[in-house]
Amino acid sequence: EVQLVESGGGLVKPGGSLRLSCAASGFTFSSYSMNWVRQAPGKGLEWVSSISSSSSYIYYADSVKGRFTISRDNAKNSLYLQMNSLRAEDTAVYYCARSPVDYWGQGTLVTVSS
Amino acid sequence: DVVMTQSPLSLPVTLGQPASISCRSSQSLVHSDGNTYLNWFQQRPGQSPRRLIYKVSNRDSGVPDRFSGSGSGTDFTLKISRVEAEDVGVYYCMQGTHWPPLTFGGGTKVEIK
């Protein structure tokens, strides 16, 4: 069974940093591209970033480019999102999702507030 | 970027009756490989999104056959043949043809009358 478990969310002040993790199991992690998708409270879904299976290709939404860094460790079956210079508008539940966006984790809440 | 527009925003439905959700893209979603990467997701209250339909009309494993997807080019539809109580939630379309970025529709909230 495919499982994706996010962690690392929490309350952070504007300008602060946070690192999200996503632990994958039930499939060959190293064979799949992975994604981060977020959902602001009461709002719709917004794609954040994607990374290819070998980390050769990395993409970001314009809204996070230069502030967020996606990475992965295939030996640990883990996906990461380093979030710097956080803003109030980054407040959201962050989901990791396997490409082609077929399986999603349960999400982790990031709240940016002073 | 491809803009995905869903309608209606809210869809009150009587149990056992059909429901239909429209999704339109700002440009054709036919990929150069011949596929159309249009997916539908269901998000029940308090849950993560779940993919229902991929490449326009293919149901994911475990998805009841009352759900069906259709369409081509820029116009797509998700239909529920007979709405059940467990179908309450928000439905999103998403295109994966012209990416990055992946783009989602704004969502359609299905509720029981």
Coordinates of C-alpha atoms in Angstrom, one line a residue:
Chain A
E1 CA 0.0 0.0 0.0
V2 CA 1.3 3.4 -1.0
Q3 CA 1.8 5.6 2.1
L4 CA 3.0 9.2 2.2
V5 CA 3.5 10.8 5.6
E6 CA 4.3 14.5 6.0
S7 CA 5.9 16.1 9.0
G8 CA 7.6 19.2 10.1
G9 CA 4.8 21.7 10.0
G10 CA 4.1 24.2 12.7
L11 CA 3.9 27.9 13.7
V12 CA 6.6 30.2 12.5
K13 CA 7.1 33.9 12.4
P14 CA 7.2 35.9 9.1
G15 CA 10.7 35.7 7.7
G16 CA 11.4 32.4 9.5
S17 CA 12.2 29.0 8.1
L18 CA 10.8 25.5 8.2
R19 CA 11.7 22.2 6.7
L20 CA 9.0 19.7 5.8
S21 CA 9.6 16.0 5.3
C22 CA 7.6 13.3 3.5
A23 CA 8.3 9.7 4.3
A24 CA 7.3 7.3 1.5
S25 CA 6.6 3.6 1.6
G26 CA 4.8 0.9 -0.3
F27 CA 6.4 1.7 -3.7
T28 CA 9.8 2.1 -5.3
F29 CA 10.4 5.7 -4.3
S30 CA 13.5 6.2 -6.4
S31 CA 11.4 5.5 -9.6
Y32 CA 8.9 8.3 -9.2
S33 CA 8.9 12.1 -9.4
M34 CA 7.4 13.8 -6.4
N35 CA 5.5 16.9 -5.8
W36 CA 4.5 19.4 -3.1
V37 CA 1.0 20.9 -3.3
R38 CA -0.5 23.3 -0.8
Q39 CA -3.9 24.4 0.3
A40 CA -4.5 27.6 2.2
P41 CA -7.3 27.5 4.8
G42 CA -10.7 27.3 3.1
K43 CA -9.1 27.6 -0.3
G44 CA -8.2 25.5 -3.3
L45 CA -5.2 23.5 -4.3
E46 CA -1.9 25.1 -5.5
W47 CA 1.0 23.3 -6.9
V48 CA 4.3 24.3 -5.2
S49 CA 7.2 22.2 -6.5
S50 CA 8.2 19.0 -8.3
I51 CA 11.4 17.0 -8.4
S52 CA 12.3 14.2 -10.8
S53 CA 13.2 10.7 -9.6
S54 CA 17.0 11.4 -9.7
S55 CA 16.7 15.1 -8.8
S56 CA 17.8 16.1 -12.3
Y57 CA 14.7 18.2 -12.9
I58 CA 13.3 20.6 -10.3
Y59 CA 10.5 23.1 -10.8
Y60 CA 8.9 25.7 -8.6
A61 CA 5.8 27.8 -8.6
D62 CA 6.6 31.5 -9.2
S63 CA 5.1 32.3 -5.7
V64 CA 7.9 30.3 -4.0
K65 CA 10.8 30.5 -6.4
G66 CA 14.0 31.7 -4.6
R67 CA 12.5 31.0 -1.2
F68 CA 11.7 27.2 -1.2
T69 CA 14.0 24.3 -2.0
I70 CA 12.8 20.8 -2.8
S71 CA 15.1 17.8 -2.4
R72 CA 14.9 14.1 -1.9
D73 CA 17.0 11.3 -0.4
N74 CA 16.2 8.1 -2.3
A75 CA 18.2 6.0 0.2
K76 CA 15.8 7.2 2.9
N77 CA 12.7 7.2 0.8
S78 CA 12.1 10.8 1.8
L79 CA 11.1 14.0 0.2
Y80 CA 11.8 17.5 1.7
L81 CA 10.8 21.1 1.3
Q82 CA 13.0 23.7 2.8
M83 CA 11.0 26.9 3.2
N84 CA 12.8 30.2 3.9
S85 CA 11.7 33.8 4.1
L86 CA 8.2 32.6 5.0
R87 CA 5.2 34.9 4.5
A88 CA 1.7 35.0 5.9
E89 CA 0.4 33.9 2.5
D90 CA 2.5 30.7 2.8
T91 CA 0.1 29.5 5.5
A92 CA -1.4 26.3 4.3
V93 CA -1.6 22.6 4.6
Y94 CA 1.3 21.2 2.6
Y95 CA 0.8 17.8 0.9
C96 CA 3.3 15.6 -0.8
A97 CA 2.0 13.7 -3.8
R98 CA 3.5 11.1 -5.9
S99 CA 3.6 11.8 -9.7
P100 CA 1.5 11.7 -11.6
V101 CA -0.3 13.2 -8.6
D102 CA -2.1 9.9 -7.9
Y103 CA -1.4 9.4 -4.2
W104 CA -1.4 12.1 -1.6
G105 CA -0.2 12.3 2.0
Q106 CA -2.4 13.5 4.9
G107 CA -0.7 16.9 4.9
T108 CA 1.1 19.1 7.4
L109 CA -0.1 22.5 8.5
V110 CA 2.3 25.5 8.2
T111 CA 1.1 28.7 9.9
V112 CA 3.1 31.8 9.4
S113 CA 2.1 34.4 12.0
S114 CA 3.6 36.8 14.4
Chain B
D1 CA 0.0 29.2 -17.5
V2 CA -3.1 27.2 -18.3
V3 CA -6.1 28.5 -16.4
M4 CA -8.7 25.9 -15.3
T5 CA -12.2 27.1 -14.8
Q6 CA -14.8 25.0 -13.0
S7 CA -18.5 25.4 -12.7
P8 CA -20.7 25.6 -10.8
L9 CA -19.0 26.7 -7.6
S10 CA -21.6 24.9 -5.5
L11 CA -23.8 22.0 -6.5
P12 CA -26.7 21.0 -4.2
V13 CA -27.9 17.6 -5.3
T14 CA -30.7 15.3 -4.1
L15 CA -29.6 11.8 -3.0
G16 CA -29.9 9.4 -5.9
Q17 CA -30.0 12.1 -8.5
P18 CA -27.2 12.8 -11.1
A19 CA -24.6 15.6 -10.8
S20 CA -22.4 17.1 -13.4
I21 CA -19.3 19.4 -13.0
S22 CA -17.7 21.3 -15.8
C23 CA -14.0 22.1 -16.2
R24 CA -12.7 24.3 -19.0
S25 CA -9.0 25.0 -19.8
S26 CA -7.6 28.2 -21.3
Q27 CA -5.9 26.1 -24.0
S28 CA -6.1 22.6 -25.4
L29 CA -4.9 19.9 -23.1
V30 CA -3.9 17.5 -25.9
H31 CA -0.2 16.7 -25.3
S32 CA 2.2 16.2 -28.2
D33 CA 2.3 12.6 -27.2
G34 CA -1.4 12.3 -28.0
N35 CA -2.6 12.0 -24.4
T36 CA -4.8 14.5 -22.6
Y37 CA -3.6 14.9 -19.0
L38 CA -6.8 16.0 -17.3
N39 CA -7.5 14.6 -13.8
W40 CA -10.3 14.8 -11.4
F41 CA -9.9 14.8 -7.6
Q42 CA -12.3 14.4 -4.7
Q43 CA -11.7 16.0 -1.3
R44 CA -14.0 14.9 1.4
P45 CA -14.4 17.2 4.4
G46 CA -11.3 17.0 6.6
Q47 CA -9.5 14.6 4.2
S48 CA -6.7 14.8 1.6
P49 CA -7.5 14.9 -2.1
R50 CA -8.1 11.6 -3.8
R51 CA -7.7 11.0 -7.5
L52 CA -10.8 9.7 -9.1
I53 CA -10.2 10.1 -12.8
Y54 CA -7.0 10.4 -14.9
K55 CA -6.4 11.2 -18.6
V56 CA -10.0 12.4 -18.9
S57 CA -12.0 9.2 -18.5
N58 CA -10.0 6.5 -16.7
R59 CA -11.3 5.6 -13.3
D60 CA -8.7 4.9 -10.6
S61 CA -8.8 1.6 -8.7
G62 CA -11.6 1.5 -6.2
V63 CA -13.5 4.4 -7.6
P64 CA -17.2 3.5 -7.9
D65 CA -18.5 3.3 -11.5
R66 CA -21.1 6.0 -10.8
F67 CA -18.2 8.4 -11.4
S68 CA -17.3 9.1 -15.1
G69 CA -15.2 11.6 -16.9
S70 CA -15.5 12.8 -20.4
G71 CA -14.5 15.6 -22.7
S72 CA -11.8 16.7 -25.1
G73 CA -9.6 19.7 -26.0
T74 CA -10.6 22.4 -23.6
D75 CA -14.0 21.1 -22.2
F76 CA -14.3 18.4 -19.7
T77 CA -17.0 17.0 -17.4
L78 CA -17.2 14.9 -14.3
K79 CA -20.5 13.1 -13.8
I80 CA -21.9 11.3 -10.8
S81 CA -24.8 9.1 -12.1
R82 CA -26.5 8.8 -8.7
V83 CA -25.2 10.9 -5.8
E84 CA -24.7 9.1 -2.5
A85 CA -24.1 10.7 0.9
E86 CA -20.3 9.8 0.8
D87 CA -19.9 11.9 -2.4
V88 CA -20.2 15.1 -0.4
G89 CA -17.0 17.2 -0.8
V90 CA -15.1 19.4 -3.1
Y91 CA -14.1 18.3 -6.6
Y92 CA -11.1 19.6 -8.5
C93 CA -9.9 19.2 -12.0
M94 CA -6.2 19.5 -12.7
Q95 CA -4.2 19.7 -15.9
G96 CA -0.8 18.0 -16.3
T97 CA -0.3 18.6 -20.1
H98 CA 1.4 22.1 -20.0
W99 CA 3.5 22.0 -16.9
P100 CA 5.2 23.4 -15.0
P101 CA 3.0 24.6 -13.4
L102 CA 0.4 22.0 -12.7
T103 CA -2.8 23.9 -12.4
F104 CA -6.0 23.2 -10.7
G105 CA -9.6 24.4 -11.1
G106 CA -11.1 26.4 -8.3
G107 CA -13.2 23.5 -7.0
T108 CA -16.9 22.6 -7.0
K109 CA -18.6 21.9 -3.7
V110 CA -21.1 19.1 -3.8
E111 CA -23.6 19.0 -1.1
I112 CA -26.9 17.2 -0.4
K113 CA -30.1 19.2 -0.7

